[in-house]
């Protein structure tokens, strides 16, 4: 339980709030490092303390809602071809993901089309399941985030991990989950017998 | 009336009285593509002679023409350079499956140029099938160079190795190759001896060393050998002994525990390579084994240390032996002190590239404005710089520009977007203004840091020879790019991302785009209607919009504009629309 909370804190967006204001900010790799760094706080503080006419335009833009949450392709260096091997031993260093964000497909049994979501947008399992519920609400009358006292959910969220196995959502810490999840499938409860058709443990995260 | 037409006829015959053979002979000395194009415009006769005698062609944008148009004009081509995707593809801004598949080209080329010898591709999609087809279709094929391409695997390389009996060059750089293992190298038949340049540093998996050693031994003309990381120091020594005639060497991994005997054998092997002028690889090199390469340092012209995280003391010691160095690539682990060593040891340096060891770590050290200034003092004839740093000042860049007026390529990347002058907190406008002002031969410029429209005003005012400009996270108003599009009349390539520029900027270049190779604008403030307007006004341009996300449909997220004689693309994926 404690561990789960610390994962959530690492994905805490407050520390990087200033960065989110800048259009096209990069969150992808620095967020995953423990003790997330305040990336632009130095520079933006400098800018704010010495405003100049040209800079105010920048500051105003920083406050504007940002269209993208990550900067794709910045800095313009193909790091995969030029990794500094001296740092490879530091296991917390994550390599830049191939695609921007952690986009995974979400399918629901019986739905006519799939959806795609960015796992980075969610703070944890509860957040994710709520979002899934909203996304697929037109297709289901049951809910799949089990609430206290409600009956067993009709649908069970599962995911395919890096090894190709289908796992029940919620067993591993959130941060581990977003890295190993390749796609999500919301299974009909009847198909999920044997996986443990109630997802009660998810609420603890 | 009769007199005038007689005079005209006389003038016509006067020019074409030049016999074809003589003209062809003269044109054979004209190698530059630009000059040949100019020659072809002199008159119809020259056009004809030029097109029949041309055997090498450079196509900067594969969609600017079609292969059919190419083969119709030039019947005798032996060498083709073909570039595909926009450059920002290297930084994941262009979705995969965008296009630039070489196969449709190969099909036409196979029919028209059965004697094709060289193919150099950059940012093209190349499937294994295409490589197989290539191997089967061109019996005289000599040189294949693939840079920043993707779509193929080591199976495709195996096909090349087994079918191209006369291959002299196989050059792989920065490609996205599906690496299924090193078996491809073993596919060169034992009778194959023609290799002159082999570069497989791009691949990671181990090749069969015996096969490699035999290949190196029997290819007596081998001059360029760039190994991959899987080749050990011991193996390197064995190869060097077999190929002391090498001029360019890319080592494998430099981390192996060597005995004293092995160490001295390696050093001896390097000593025997008296012709090496280019050295790269050096993965995981440590100060312990670096001295083994000292014997080749005095002849070195190009040293690529961008895979070796050297620190300043090691670099300084190494460079002391490299007085003739003209081109140096390093990681920023060398720090400002390392660059001071560059300044003191390499007065003839022409090109310096400093790459970030940790590009996403905004707190790491690296190099600063001090290192750049030091280099400008010690290397006044430098003309190419690519510099990644975390802080910079206007004053430093101005000093550098004044010290080194010979810059042709100035690419400065301040890692934090929107970062102002480190000391004054002003925008970095004056820095790039100085480069434009004091470097009259500036051809290529990449700018970064906090930038307002003023930067563009200065660039437009002074950078009269500028051909390529790369811009990110800049600008204060919608129309700032106008200065550049109106002022830099030699501009051919403009790529812009995440800037304030909008429709006014886009439309300000309406007169220019047909004399440019391409324009890229992404995450700016350009609307679909402006793009449609541009497409309408200029039917000889392809105005393409890439739409990946559902939006409200008014904004044009990614715009790619280029001239073309082939009309709109016929192979657009669903997310690309030609307006």
mmCIF file of N, CA and C in Angstrom, chain A residues 106 115 117-119 121-137 144-145 174 186:
data_model
loop_
_atom_site.group_PDB
_atom_site.id
_atom_site.type_symbol
_atom_site.label_atom_id
_atom_site.label_comp_id
_atom_site.label_asym_id
_atom_site.label_seq_id
_atom_site.Cartn_x
_atom_site.Cartn_y
_atom_site.Cartn_z
ATOM 1 N N UNK A 106 -7.209 -0.244 -26.339
ATOM 2 C CA UNK A 106 -8.154 -0.819 -25.385
ATOM 3 C C UNK A 106 -9.315 -1.422 -26.160
ATOM 4 N N UNK A 115 -10.338 1.592 -28.630
ATOM 5 C CA UNK A 115 -9.901 2.942 -28.306
ATOM 6 C C UNK A 115 -8.403 2.887 -28.022
ATOM 7 N N UNK A 117 -5.461 4.759 -25.547
ATOM 8 C CA UNK A 117 -5.265 5.694 -24.432
ATOM 9 C C UNK A 117 -3.787 5.794 -24.099
ATOM 10 N N UNK A 118 -3.443 6.880 -23.458
ATOM 11 C CA UNK A 118 -2.074 7.089 -23.018
ATOM 12 C C UNK A 118 -2.032 6.833 -21.518
ATOM 13 N N UNK A 119 -1.356 5.755 -21.135
ATOM 14 C CA UNK A 119 -1.350 5.388 -19.721
ATOM 15 C C UNK A 119 -0.710 6.456 -18.845
ATOM 16 N N UNK A 121 -1.400 9.406 -18.756
ATOM 17 C CA UNK A 121 -2.385 10.407 -18.344
ATOM 18 C C UNK A 121 -3.076 10.069 -17.034
ATOM 19 N N UNK A 122 -2.835 8.883 -16.531
ATOM 20 C CA UNK A 122 -3.583 8.467 -15.331
ATOM 21 C C UNK A 122 -2.659 8.351 -14.145
ATOM 22 N N UNK A 123 -3.234 8.676 -12.984
ATOM 23 C CA UNK A 123 -2.411 8.678 -11.779
ATOM 24 C C UNK A 123 -2.292 7.294 -11.174
ATOM 25 N N UNK A 124 -3.231 6.443 -11.458
ATOM 26 C CA UNK A 124 -3.197 5.109 -10.862
ATOM 27 C C UNK A 124 -4.335 4.268 -11.397
ATOM 28 N N UNK A 125 -4.519 3.123 -10.788
ATOM 29 C CA UNK A 125 -5.529 2.192 -11.284
ATOM 30 C C UNK A 125 -6.939 2.750 -11.200
ATOM 31 N N UNK A 126 -7.253 3.400 -10.102
ATOM 32 C CA UNK A 126 -8.621 3.929 -9.953
ATOM 33 C C UNK A 126 -8.927 4.915 -11.072
ATOM 34 N N UNK A 127 -7.964 5.776 -11.299
ATOM 35 C CA UNK A 127 -8.102 6.791 -12.327
ATOM 36 C C UNK A 127 -8.333 6.135 -13.694
ATOM 37 N N UNK A 128 -7.535 5.111 -13.947
ATOM 38 C CA UNK A 128 -7.612 4.416 -15.233
ATOM 39 C C UNK A 128 -8.959 3.743 -15.406
ATOM 40 N N UNK A 129 -9.394 3.056 -14.374
ATOM 41 C CA UNK A 129 -10.642 2.299 -14.506
ATOM 42 C C UNK A 129 -11.832 3.238 -14.648
ATOM 43 N N UNK A 130 -11.775 4.330 -13.960
ATOM 44 C CA UNK A 130 -12.857 5.309 -14.096
ATOM 45 C C UNK A 130 -12.921 5.810 -15.531
ATOM 46 N N UNK A 131 -11.748 6.086 -16.081
ATOM 47 C CA UNK A 131 -11.690 6.589 -17.455
ATOM 48 C C UNK A 131 -12.209 5.561 -18.444
ATOM 49 N N UNK A 132 -11.849 4.291 -18.203
ATOM 50 C CA UNK A 132 -12.318 3.228 -19.091
ATOM 51 C C UNK A 132 -13.827 3.103 -19.015
ATOM 52 N N UNK A 133 -14.311 3.223 -17.810
ATOM 53 C CA UNK A 133 -15.756 3.123 -17.607
ATOM 54 C C UNK A 133 -16.470 4.203 -18.407
ATOM 55 N N UNK A 134 -15.918 5.421 -18.334
ATOM 56 C CA UNK A 134 -16.540 6.518 -19.073
ATOM 57 C C UNK A 134 -16.451 6.297 -20.571
ATOM 58 N N UNK A 135 -15.308 5.769 -20.997
ATOM 59 C CA UNK A 135 -15.071 5.585 -22.426
ATOM 60 C C UNK A 135 -16.010 4.569 -23.039
ATOM 61 N N UNK A 136 -16.266 3.534 -22.279
ATOM 62 C CA UNK A 136 -17.079 2.449 -22.833
ATOM 63 C C UNK A 136 -18.481 2.415 -22.249
ATOM 64 N N UNK A 137 -18.861 3.518 -21.600
ATOM 65 C CA UNK A 137 -20.145 3.503 -20.904
ATOM 66 C C UNK A 137 -21.311 3.272 -21.855
ATOM 67 N N UNK A 144 -17.089 -1.733 -13.918
ATOM 68 C CA UNK A 144 -16.027 -2.680 -13.608
ATOM 69 C C UNK A 144 -15.013 -2.205 -12.594
ATOM 70 N N UNK A 145 -15.269 -1.086 -11.965
ATOM 71 C CA UNK A 145 -14.459 -0.769 -10.789
ATOM 72 C C UNK A 145 -15.355 -1.107 -9.619
ATOM 73 N N UNK A 174 1.583 0.261 -9.974
ATOM 74 C CA UNK A 174 1.150 1.032 -11.130
ATOM 75 C C UNK A 174 2.290 1.328 -12.104
ATOM 76 N N UNK A 186 -10.937 -5.505 -22.092
ATOM 77 C CA UNK A 186 -11.959 -5.579 -21.056
ATOM 78 C C UNK A 186 -12.820 -6.795 -21.365
#
